[in-house]
Coordinates of C-alpha atoms and ligand atoms in Angstrom, one line a residue:
Chain A
M63 CA 135.1 106.4 68.4
S64 CA 137.7 107.9 66.1
E65 CA 139.6 105.6 63.9
K66 CA 143.0 107.2 64.4
R67 CA 145.1 105.8 67.2
P68 CA 146.5 108.3 69.7
P69 CA 150.1 109.1 68.8
N70 CA 151.6 107.8 72.0
Q71 CA 150.2 104.4 71.5
P72 CA 152.6 101.8 70.1
E73 CA 151.9 100.4 66.7
A74 CA 152.0 96.9 67.9
N75 CA 149.0 97.5 70.1
P76 CA 147.3 94.2 70.4
P77 CA 143.8 93.9 69.0
E78 CA 141.0 94.4 71.5
P79 CA 139.5 91.2 72.7
T80 CA 136.4 90.6 70.7
E81 CA 133.4 91.4 72.8
D82 CA 131.1 88.8 71.6
I83 CA 132.9 85.8 73.0
V84 CA 131.4 85.9 76.5
P85 CA 130.5 89.5 77.1
E86 CA 130.0 89.1 80.8
L87 CA 133.6 88.1 81.3
Y88 CA 135.0 91.1 79.5
T89 CA 134.1 93.8 81.9
G90 CA 135.8 95.6 84.8
E91 CA 139.3 94.5 86.0
R92 CA 139.3 91.3 84.1
A93 CA 138.9 93.0 80.8
A94 CA 141.7 95.4 81.7
T95 CA 144.2 92.7 82.7
E96 CA 143.5 90.5 79.8
A97 CA 143.9 93.2 77.3
H98 CA 147.6 93.0 77.9
R99 CA 148.0 89.5 76.6
P100 CA 145.2 88.8 74.2
P101 CA 144.9 85.2 73.6
T102 CA 143.3 83.5 70.7
E103 CA 139.7 82.7 71.4
A104 CA 140.3 79.1 72.1
Q105 CA 143.3 79.7 74.4
G106 CA 141.3 82.4 76.2
D107 CA 138.5 80.0 77.0
E108 CA 141.0 77.4 78.2
R109 CA 142.8 79.7 80.5
R110 CA 139.6 81.1 82.0
K111 CA 138.5 77.7 82.9
L112 CA 141.9 77.0 84.6
E113 CA 141.9 80.3 86.5
R114 CA 138.4 79.8 87.8
G115 CA 139.1 76.3 89.1
P116 CA 136.3 73.9 89.8
S117 CA 134.8 75.6 92.8
Q118 CA 134.3 78.9 91.0
K119 CA 131.4 78.4 88.8
P120 CA 130.9 80.8 85.9
H121 CA 129.0 83.8 87.2
P122 CA 126.7 85.2 84.5
E123 CA 125.4 87.9 86.7
A124 CA 128.8 89.3 87.4
A125 CA 128.2 92.2 85.1
A126 CA 124.6 92.8 86.0
V127 CA 124.0 96.5 86.0
V128 CA 120.5 96.2 87.4
K129 CA 119.6 93.4 89.7
M130 CA 116.9 92.3 92.1
E131 CA 117.5 89.5 94.6
G132 CA 114.7 87.9 96.6
V133 CA 112.7 91.1 96.9
H134 CA 109.6 91.1 99.0
L135 CA 107.3 94.0 99.3
A136 CA 103.8 94.4 100.9
F137 CA 101.6 97.5 101.1
D138 CA 98.3 96.5 102.6
E139 CA 98.8 93.1 101.2
P140 CA 101.8 91.3 99.7
I141 CA 102.6 92.6 96.2
L142 CA 106.0 91.0 95.5
E143 CA 107.4 87.8 96.9
D144 CA 110.9 86.7 96.2
V145 CA 111.3 88.6 93.0
S146 CA 114.6 88.2 91.3
F147 CA 115.9 89.2 87.9
H148 CA 118.8 91.1 86.4
A149 CA 119.9 93.0 83.4
N150 CA 123.5 92.9 82.1
E151 CA 125.1 95.9 80.5
G152 CA 123.4 96.7 77.2
E153 CA 120.5 94.4 77.7
T154 CA 116.9 95.3 77.5
V155 CA 114.7 93.4 80.0
V156 CA 111.0 93.7 79.4
V157 CA 108.8 93.1 82.4
V158 CA 105.4 91.9 81.4
G159 CA 102.4 90.9 83.5
E160 CA 98.8 91.6 84.1
S161 CA 97.5 94.9 85.3
G162 CA 98.0 95.5 89.0
T163 CA 100.6 92.8 89.5
G164 CA 103.3 95.2 90.6
K165 CA 105.3 96.1 87.5
S166 CA 105.4 99.8 88.2
T167 CA 106.3 98.9 91.8
I168 CA 109.4 97.1 90.5
L169 CA 110.6 100.2 88.7
K170 CA 110.0 102.3 91.8
L171 CA 112.1 99.7 93.8
L172 CA 114.9 100.1 91.3
L173 CA 114.8 103.8 91.8
R174 CA 114.6 103.4 95.5
L175 CA 111.4 105.4 95.6
L176 CA 110.3 102.4 97.6
V177 CA 112.3 100.2 99.9
P178 CA 111.8 96.4 99.9
D179 CA 110.7 94.6 103.1
K180 CA 113.3 92.0 102.3
G181 CA 115.9 91.3 99.6
R182 CA 118.5 93.3 97.7
V183 CA 118.4 95.8 94.8
L184 CA 121.7 96.3 93.1
I185 CA 122.5 99.1 90.7
D186 CA 126.0 98.8 89.2
G187 CA 126.7 96.2 91.9
E188 CA 125.8 98.6 94.7
N189 CA 123.0 97.6 97.1
I190 CA 120.8 100.6 97.2
V191 CA 118.4 99.3 99.8
D192 CA 120.2 100.7 102.8
L193 CA 121.3 104.0 101.2
S194 CA 120.5 107.3 102.9
F195 CA 118.1 109.6 101.2
D196 CA 120.9 111.8 99.8
E197 CA 122.9 108.8 98.6
A198 CA 119.8 107.6 96.9
L199 CA 119.5 110.9 95.0
E200 CA 123.0 110.4 93.8
V201 CA 122.4 106.8 92.5
R202 CA 119.2 107.9 90.7
Q203 CA 121.3 110.2 88.5
K204 CA 122.6 107.1 86.8
M205 CA 119.1 106.3 85.7
G206 CA 116.5 107.8 83.5
M207 CA 112.9 107.1 84.1
V208 CA 109.8 107.4 81.9
F209 CA 106.7 107.4 84.0
Q210 CA 103.5 105.6 83.1
S211 CA 101.6 108.9 83.3
A212 CA 104.5 110.9 81.9
A213 CA 104.6 112.9 85.2
L214 CA 105.6 116.2 83.5
F215 CA 105.9 119.1 85.8
D216 CA 102.8 121.0 85.0
S217 CA 104.1 124.4 86.1
L218 CA 107.0 124.2 83.6
T219 CA 107.0 124.5 79.8
V220 CA 108.0 121.5 77.7
F221 CA 111.4 123.0 77.2
E222 CA 111.9 123.5 81.0
N223 CA 110.7 120.0 81.6
V224 CA 113.3 118.4 79.3
A225 CA 116.0 120.8 80.5
Y226 CA 115.2 120.1 84.1
P227 CA 117.7 117.3 84.7
L228 CA 120.4 119.2 82.8
R229 CA 119.9 122.3 84.9
E230 CA 120.0 120.3 88.1
H231 CA 123.0 118.2 87.4
T232 CA 125.2 119.6 84.7
D233 CA 127.1 122.8 84.1
L234 CA 126.0 123.0 80.5
S235 CA 125.6 126.5 79.1
E236 CA 122.2 127.8 78.0
D237 CA 123.0 127.1 74.4
E238 CA 124.1 123.6 75.1
I239 CA 121.0 122.9 77.1
E240 CA 118.8 124.2 74.2
A241 CA 120.7 122.1 71.7
R242 CA 120.3 119.0 73.9
V243 CA 116.6 119.6 74.4
R244 CA 116.1 120.0 70.7
E245 CA 118.0 116.8 70.0
K246 CA 115.9 114.8 72.4
L247 CA 112.6 116.2 71.2
E248 CA 113.5 115.4 67.7
F249 CA 114.5 111.9 68.8
V250 CA 111.0 111.3 69.9
D251 CA 109.5 112.8 66.7
L252 CA 108.3 116.1 68.1
E253 CA 108.8 119.5 66.5
P254 CA 111.0 121.4 69.0
D255 CA 110.0 124.8 67.8
K256 CA 106.3 124.0 68.2
V257 CA 106.3 122.2 71.5
M258 CA 109.1 123.8 73.5
P259 CA 107.1 126.8 74.6
Q260 CA 103.9 124.8 75.3
M261 CA 102.7 123.8 78.8
P262 CA 102.1 120.1 79.4
A263 CA 98.4 120.6 79.8
E264 CA 98.2 121.8 76.2
L265 CA 99.6 118.5 74.8
S266 CA 97.8 115.3 73.8
G267 CA 98.4 112.2 75.9
G268 CA 100.8 110.7 73.3
M269 CA 102.8 113.9 73.0
R270 CA 103.1 114.1 76.8
K271 CA 104.4 110.6 76.9
R272 CA 107.0 111.5 74.3
V273 CA 108.1 114.6 76.2
G274 CA 108.4 112.3 79.2
I275 CA 110.7 110.0 77.2
A276 CA 112.7 113.0 76.1
R277 CA 113.1 114.2 79.6
G278 CA 114.0 110.7 80.8
M279 CA 116.8 110.5 78.3
A280 CA 118.0 114.1 78.7
N281 CA 121.1 113.5 80.7
N282 CA 122.2 110.5 78.7
A283 CA 121.7 108.0 81.5
K284 CA 123.3 104.6 81.1
I285 CA 120.3 102.9 82.6
M286 CA 116.8 103.6 81.3
L287 CA 113.6 102.6 83.0
Y288 CA 110.4 102.8 81.0
D289 CA 106.9 102.3 82.4
E290 CA 104.7 101.4 79.5
P291 CA 106.3 103.8 77.1
T292 CA 104.0 102.8 74.2
S293 CA 100.6 102.3 75.9
G294 CA 98.0 104.7 74.5
L295 CA 100.0 105.5 71.4
D296 CA 99.2 104.7 67.8
P297 CA 100.9 101.9 66.0
L298 CA 103.3 104.2 64.1
T299 CA 104.5 106.0 67.2
T300 CA 104.7 102.7 69.1
A301 CA 107.0 101.4 66.4
T302 CA 109.1 104.6 66.6
I303 CA 109.5 104.3 70.3
T304 CA 110.3 100.6 70.2
H305 CA 112.9 101.4 67.5
L306 CA 114.2 104.2 69.7
I307 CA 114.7 102.0 72.7
M308 CA 116.5 99.5 70.5
K309 CA 118.7 102.2 69.0
L310 CA 119.7 103.4 72.5
Q311 CA 120.7 99.9 73.3
K312 CA 122.7 99.3 70.1
E313 CA 124.4 102.6 69.7
L314 CA 125.0 103.7 73.3
N315 CA 124.9 100.3 75.0
V316 CA 122.2 101.6 77.4
T317 CA 120.8 99.1 79.8
S318 CA 117.0 99.2 79.8
I319 CA 114.2 97.9 81.9
V320 CA 110.9 98.2 80.1
V321 CA 107.5 97.6 81.5
S322 CA 105.1 96.8 78.7
H323 CA 101.8 95.4 77.8
D324 CA 102.6 95.1 74.1
I325 CA 103.9 91.6 73.5
R326 CA 104.8 92.3 69.9
S327 CA 107.2 95.2 70.7
S328 CA 108.4 93.4 73.8
F329 CA 109.6 90.5 71.7
R330 CA 111.2 92.8 69.3
M331 CA 113.2 94.9 71.7
G332 CA 113.7 92.5 74.7
T333 CA 116.9 90.6 75.1
K334 CA 115.1 89.0 78.1
I335 CA 111.5 88.8 79.1
A336 CA 110.4 88.7 82.8
L337 CA 106.9 87.6 83.3
L338 CA 105.4 88.7 86.6
A339 CA 102.4 86.8 87.9
E340 CA 101.1 85.9 91.4
R341 CA 103.7 88.1 93.0
R342 CA 106.6 86.3 91.4
I343 CA 108.7 86.2 88.3
V344 CA 107.3 83.1 86.7
Y345 CA 109.5 83.3 83.6
F346 CA 112.8 85.0 83.0
G347 CA 114.6 84.3 79.8
T348 CA 115.0 85.1 76.1
P349 CA 111.9 85.7 74.0
E350 CA 112.8 82.7 71.8
E351 CA 112.8 80.3 74.7
M352 CA 109.6 81.9 76.1
R353 CA 107.8 81.0 72.8
K354 CA 108.9 77.4 73.3
Q355 CA 107.5 77.1 76.8
D356 CA 104.7 74.6 77.4
D357 CA 103.3 76.3 80.5
E358 CA 99.6 77.0 80.1
Y359 CA 99.7 80.4 81.7
I360 CA 102.6 81.6 79.5
R361 CA 100.9 80.3 76.4
R362 CA 97.8 82.1 77.3
F363 CA 99.7 85.3 78.2
L364 CA 101.4 85.3 74.8
G365 CA 98.0 84.7 73.2
G366 CA 99.4 82.8 70.3
Y367 CA 102.0 85.3 69.4
Chain B
M323 CA 73.9 76.2 134.2
L324 CA 72.6 77.7 131.0
E325 CA 72.7 81.1 132.5
S326 CA 76.3 80.8 133.6
A327 CA 77.3 79.5 130.2
I328 CA 75.7 82.4 128.5
A329 CA 77.3 84.8 130.9
D330 CA 80.6 83.0 130.2
I331 CA 80.3 83.5 126.5
G332 CA 79.2 87.1 127.1
I333 CA 82.3 87.8 129.1
R334 CA 84.5 86.1 126.5
L335 CA 83.0 88.1 123.7
A336 CA 83.4 91.3 125.7
L337 CA 87.0 90.4 126.4
T338 CA 87.9 89.7 122.7
R339 CA 86.1 92.8 121.6
S340 CA 87.9 95.0 124.1
T341 CA 91.3 93.5 123.2
L342 CA 90.5 94.0 119.6
R343 CA 89.5 97.6 120.2
L344 CA 92.7 98.0 122.3
S345 CA 94.9 96.7 119.5
G346 CA 93.1 98.8 117.0
F347 CA 93.7 101.8 119.3
N348 CA 97.4 100.9 119.6
E349 CA 97.8 100.7 115.8
A350 CA 96.1 104.1 115.4
A351 CA 98.1 105.6 118.1
K352 CA 101.3 104.3 116.6
K353 CA 100.4 105.7 113.3
K354 CA 99.6 109.1 114.8
V355 CA 103.0 109.2 116.6
L356 CA 104.8 108.1 113.4
S357 CA 103.1 110.8 111.3
L358 CA 103.8 113.4 114.0
Q359 CA 107.4 112.4 113.9
E360 CA 107.4 112.6 110.1
Y361 CA 105.9 116.0 110.3
F362 CA 108.6 117.3 112.5
V363 CA 111.3 115.7 110.3
L364 CA 109.8 117.4 107.3
S365 CA 109.7 120.8 109.1
A366 CA 113.2 120.5 110.4
K367 CA 114.6 119.5 107.0
S368 CA 112.8 122.3 105.2
I369 CA 114.1 124.9 107.6
G370 CA 117.6 123.4 107.5
F371 CA 117.6 123.6 103.7
I372 CA 117.1 127.4 103.9
F373 CA 120.8 127.7 104.6
R374 CA 122.1 125.1 102.2
R375 CA 122.8 125.1 98.5
P376 CA 121.3 124.9 95.9
F377 CA 119.1 127.9 96.6
Y378 CA 116.0 127.9 94.5
T379 CA 115.7 131.7 94.5
T380 CA 113.2 131.9 91.6
D381 CA 110.9 129.5 93.5
V382 CA 111.2 131.6 96.6
V383 CA 110.3 134.8 94.8
Q384 CA 107.4 133.1 93.0
Q385 CA 106.1 131.8 96.4
M386 CA 106.5 135.3 98.0
D387 CA 104.3 136.5 95.2
A388 CA 101.8 133.7 95.6
I389 CA 101.6 133.8 99.4
G390 CA 102.1 137.5 100.0
V391 CA 101.2 139.7 97.1
Q392 CA 98.2 137.7 96.0
S393 CA 96.8 137.6 99.6
L394 CA 96.9 141.4 99.8
T395 CA 93.3 142.1 98.9
I396 CA 91.7 139.7 101.4
I397 CA 94.1 140.9 104.1
L398 CA 93.2 144.5 103.4
L399 CA 89.5 143.7 103.4
T400 CA 89.4 141.6 106.5
G401 CA 91.7 144.1 108.4
F402 CA 89.6 147.1 107.4
F403 CA 86.2 145.7 108.2
T404 CA 87.4 144.1 111.5
G405 CA 88.8 147.5 112.5
M406 CA 85.5 149.2 111.7
V407 CA 83.4 146.7 113.5
L408 CA 85.7 146.8 116.5
A409 CA 85.4 150.6 116.7
L410 CA 81.6 150.3 116.4
Q411 CA 81.2 147.7 119.1
T412 CA 83.7 149.2 121.6
S413 CA 82.3 152.7 121.1
V414 CA 79.0 151.4 122.5
Q415 CA 80.7 150.1 125.6
L416 CA 82.9 153.1 126.0
A417 CA 79.9 155.4 125.6
T418 CA 78.5 154.0 128.9
F419 CA 81.7 155.4 130.7
G420 CA 81.8 158.5 128.6
A421 CA 85.1 157.4 127.2
T422 CA 84.5 157.2 123.4
M423 CA 87.7 159.1 122.8
Y424 CA 89.6 156.0 123.8
V425 CA 88.2 154.0 120.9
G426 CA 91.6 154.2 119.1
R427 CA 93.4 152.6 122.0
L428 CA 91.0 149.6 122.0
V429 CA 91.1 149.1 118.3
T430 CA 94.9 149.2 118.3
A431 CA 95.4 146.9 121.3
S432 CA 93.1 144.3 119.8
M433 CA 94.4 144.5 116.2
I434 CA 98.1 144.5 116.9
R435 CA 98.3 141.9 119.7
E436 CA 95.5 139.5 118.7
L437 CA 93.2 140.0 115.8
G438 CA 95.8 141.1 113.2
P439 CA 98.0 138.0 113.6
V440 CA 95.1 135.5 114.1
L441 CA 93.0 136.8 111.2
A442 CA 96.0 137.0 108.8
G443 CA 96.9 133.5 109.9
L444 CA 93.4 132.1 109.3
M445 CA 93.1 133.9 106.0
V446 CA 96.4 132.6 104.8
A447 CA 95.5 129.1 106.0
G448 CA 92.3 129.2 104.0
R449 CA 93.8 130.8 100.8
V450 CA 97.4 129.7 100.7
G451 CA 97.5 126.5 102.8
S452 CA 94.7 124.9 100.8
G453 CA 96.4 125.9 97.6
I454 CA 99.7 124.4 98.6
A455 CA 98.1 121.2 99.8
A456 CA 96.1 120.9 96.5
Q457 CA 99.1 121.6 94.4
L458 CA 101.5 119.2 96.1
G459 CA 98.8 116.7 96.5
S460 CA 98.1 116.6 92.8
M461 CA 101.8 116.5 92.1
R462 CA 102.0 113.4 94.4
V463 CA 99.1 111.6 92.7
T464 CA 100.4 112.4 89.2
E465 CA 103.8 111.0 90.0
Q466 CA 105.5 114.4 89.7
I467 CA 107.0 114.0 93.2
D468 CA 108.4 110.7 92.2
A469 CA 109.7 112.3 89.0
L470 CA 111.5 115.0 91.1
N471 CA 113.1 112.3 93.2
T472 CA 114.1 110.4 90.1
L473 CA 115.7 113.5 88.6
G474 CA 117.8 113.8 91.7
T475 CA 116.0 116.7 93.4
D476 CA 114.9 116.5 97.0
P477 CA 111.2 117.5 96.9
I478 CA 111.5 119.1 100.3
K479 CA 114.3 121.3 99.2
K480 CA 112.6 122.2 95.9
L481 CA 109.0 122.5 97.0
V482 CA 108.8 122.9 100.8
T483 CA 111.7 125.1 101.6
P484 CA 110.8 128.0 99.2
R485 CA 107.3 128.0 100.5
V486 CA 108.3 128.0 104.2
L487 CA 110.8 130.8 103.6
A488 CA 108.3 132.8 101.7
A489 CA 105.7 132.4 104.4
L490 CA 108.1 133.2 107.2
I491 CA 108.7 136.5 105.5
M492 CA 105.3 137.3 104.0
V493 CA 102.8 136.4 106.8
P494 CA 104.4 139.0 109.2
V495 CA 104.3 141.5 106.4
L496 CA 100.7 140.8 105.7
T497 CA 99.9 141.0 109.3
I498 CA 101.4 144.5 109.5
I499 CA 99.4 145.6 106.5
G500 CA 96.2 144.1 108.1
D501 CA 96.9 145.9 111.4
V502 CA 97.3 149.2 109.6
A503 CA 94.1 148.6 107.6
G504 CA 92.3 147.8 110.8
I505 CA 93.4 150.9 112.6
V506 CA 92.6 153.0 109.5
G507 CA 89.1 151.3 109.5
G508 CA 88.7 152.3 113.2
N509 CA 89.6 155.9 112.2
V510 CA 86.9 155.9 109.6
I511 CA 84.3 154.9 112.1
A512 CA 85.7 157.3 114.8
S513 CA 85.6 160.3 112.5
T514 CA 82.3 159.6 110.7
Y515 CA 80.2 157.9 113.3
L516 CA 81.7 159.1 116.6
G517 CA 82.8 162.5 115.3
L518 CA 86.4 162.2 116.8
P519 CA 89.1 164.3 115.1
A520 CA 91.7 162.2 113.3
S521 CA 94.5 163.8 115.3
L522 CA 93.0 162.7 118.5
Y523 CA 92.4 159.2 117.2
W524 CA 96.0 158.8 116.1
R525 CA 97.3 160.2 119.3
T526 CA 95.4 157.5 121.3
V527 CA 96.7 154.9 118.9
W528 CA 100.3 155.9 119.8
E529 CA 99.5 156.2 123.5
Q530 CA 98.3 152.6 123.4
I531 CA 101.4 151.3 121.7
A532 CA 103.6 153.2 124.1
S533 CA 101.6 152.1 127.1
G534 CA 102.5 148.5 126.3
G535 CA 106.1 149.3 127.2
F536 CA 109.3 149.0 125.2
T537 CA 111.9 146.3 125.0
L538 CA 115.5 147.1 123.9
R539 CA 114.5 150.7 124.6
Y540 CA 112.8 151.5 121.3
I541 CA 110.9 148.4 120.2
P542 CA 107.3 148.5 121.5
I543 CA 106.4 145.2 123.2
D544 CA 103.1 145.2 121.3
F545 CA 105.0 144.9 118.0
I546 CA 106.9 141.9 119.4
H547 CA 103.6 140.2 120.2
G548 CA 102.3 141.2 116.8
L549 CA 105.2 139.8 114.8
V550 CA 106.3 136.7 116.7
K551 CA 102.8 135.2 116.2
P552 CA 102.4 135.6 112.4
F553 CA 106.0 134.3 112.0
V554 CA 105.1 131.1 113.8
F555 CA 101.7 130.9 112.1
G556 CA 103.3 131.2 108.7
G557 CA 105.6 128.3 109.5
I558 CA 102.8 126.1 110.8
I559 CA 100.5 126.8 107.9
V560 CA 103.0 125.9 105.2
T561 CA 104.6 122.9 106.9
V562 CA 101.1 121.4 107.6
A563 CA 100.0 122.1 104.0
C564 CA 103.2 120.5 102.6
Y565 CA 103.0 117.6 104.9
F566 CA 99.4 116.8 104.0
G567 CA 100.0 117.5 100.3
L568 CA 103.1 115.3 100.0
N569 CA 101.3 112.5 101.9
T570 CA 98.3 112.5 99.7
K571 CA 96.9 109.1 98.8
G572 CA 94.2 107.8 96.6
G573 CA 94.0 110.0 93.5
T574 CA 92.0 113.2 93.0
E575 CA 89.7 112.4 95.9
G576 CA 92.8 112.2 98.1
V577 CA 93.7 115.7 97.0
G578 CA 90.4 117.1 98.3
I579 CA 90.9 115.3 101.6
S580 CA 94.4 116.7 102.1
T581 CA 93.2 120.2 101.3
T582 CA 90.3 120.1 103.8
R583 CA 92.6 118.6 106.5
T584 CA 95.1 121.3 105.9
V585 CA 92.7 124.1 106.4
V586 CA 91.0 122.6 109.5
F587 CA 94.2 121.4 111.1
S588 CA 96.2 124.6 110.6
S589 CA 93.3 126.9 111.6
I590 CA 92.9 125.0 114.9
M591 CA 96.6 125.0 115.5
I592 CA 96.7 128.7 115.0
L593 CA 94.1 129.3 117.6
I594 CA 95.7 126.9 120.1
I595 CA 99.2 128.1 119.6
D596 CA 98.1 131.7 119.7
Y597 CA 97.1 131.1 123.3
F598 CA 100.5 129.5 124.3
I599 CA 102.6 132.1 122.5
T600 CA 100.6 134.9 124.3
Q601 CA 101.2 133.2 127.6
I602 CA 104.9 132.8 127.0
L603 CA 105.4 136.3 125.7
L604 CA 103.5 137.8 128.7
A605 CA 105.7 135.8 131.0
V606 CA 109.0 136.7 129.2
L607 CA 108.6 140.3 128.2
Ligands
ATP572 N1 101.5 103.5 97.3 C1 100.7 102.4 97.4 N2 100.0 102.1 98.5 C2 99.3 101.0 98.5 N3 99.1 100.1 97.5 C3 99.8 100.4 96.3 C4 100.7 101.5 96.2 N4 101.2 101.5 95.0 C5 100.7 100.4 94.4 N5 99.9 99.7 95.2 C6 99.2 98.5 94.9 O1 100.2 97.6 94.4 C7 99.7 96.8 93.3 C8 100.6 96.9 92.1 O2 100.6 98.2 91.6 P1 101.5 98.6 90.3 O3 101.2 100.1 90.0 O4 102.9 98.3 90.5 O5 100.8 97.7 89.2 P2 101.2 97.6 87.7 O6 101.6 96.2 87.4 O7 102.1 98.6 87.3 O8 99.8 97.8 87.0 P3 99.4 98.5 85.6 O9 99.8 97.6 84.5 O10 97.9 98.7 85.7 O11 100.1 99.8 85.6 C9 98.3 97.3 93.0 O12 97.4 96.4 93.5 C10 98.2 98.6 93.8 O13 96.9 98.8 94.3
MG573 MG1 101.9 100.4 86.2

């Protein structure tokens, strides 16, 4: 982040390739090798085409951080059939759909709390479907989850709830933990001194939700999953939380999957919208394109928004 | 013609019905076997985690308090009154042989070998097993178990292992306390109702313990009987409670179902397994 260049770096260090050309192409090894010989934008595009050749089509999902491929899942009856969508690094994908269509189930699949009957679930390119239980615990540490019902541990204080992931997975000192907990609670507009010693049962529904968000963010995960983070909250808090999710994306390049009922905030924060209906993703694309769709169901779902 | 046709249909109906019932039975049996397997995996894992990091020491201490210290009153009460009623009942029988002085022996034999462990087991199943099932059940239905998993903690390690460890330690301790309370209760009846001097009572108590024989020279076999059982019962109660609790389905109503199941199932298991442990111990020692 600092503006000063490290001393051992030569002055003639070429400028970083600008990220906004084709972001998907500038990740991983490719980004590293191309940094050596930064071309002009036009040249770069030319060369990329040449390198790929005709058989290799551009692969927009190459950088997908979170991805579902042809996922099928049935409990007593089929819930999801052939569900596919993906989120690239730094994107916010909002999953919308009617109640009971399986939105929360999708998040649980991404966390491997559930295993699909068929299909693949990829986190950072790793298929998590066949992982062992312990390996799954490892992968989950990359992710932060905000549960629909907050799911705070009711035997622990608010402070201990938010500190939980830090105590489990980091070697932070007691002071550092407290500082982090305060920071996160302030982030969600709660007064740390007031709420930290309280038990979850003493909080209002909205406050519990916000503590849930603070806990989900506590270990600065690069992937955040939110299950209806704003339902049951007043418009002001809803706006704050929407803003917060956008801030995480902009400032920390966090990849988010948000389940939401609130079309307004979904359109504000979503880089992509995935509409789940009849056990499938019936629309997956940008909010702008979604508004242009002629499909009867989509129009009704948007309700004129 | 008609009759045979009707008979034919009847047979066919009976056939389909029986195959249906059979397939239903298969499904149910398969589910039973699967859940039994799940139960054993859970138990094995929870015991394996006792020896593996991280150790949730605070949780273990907390559970020892919840399972042990907080059960003290009911264990003292049940032990004491059982000892008294045993003394009362056996004294009537013994009086017919003119052997009331042996009341201490009978109370001791029944308390240490059988009633102490079984009563402690049943009390803990009712008080602690139900509590554990209710707690883990509501954690399941309010997504707290999912949250634990998401935060990278194995719920078995965090929730089941401390409870199992605490029970393995505390149920035998409670049993000893219950035994002592029972024998003291017997003494109260012996001295007030039967007019036996305390010194005589306690001598017959020791005679009984010694008459059971010793293993490894100094350890009375009665004590082995009396401690192996609560150790096993403690393990059964807690693993059953955790199993039903963690597998709770269907909201708050499901929590109630899990709780009831835990108490019924672990109580029955205690009585059945008590029989088999006794048989094994009698054969081995
Ligand atoms: N553990 C389970 N066992 C059986 N059925 C389940 C289970 N979990 C979810 N379901 C069923 O799966 C369907 C989808 O549930 P899910 O919670 O994913 O819906 P949702 O889209 O999140 O709904 P809402 O918007 O109301 O939260 C529901 O019909 C539900 O009954
Ligand atoms: Mg949901």
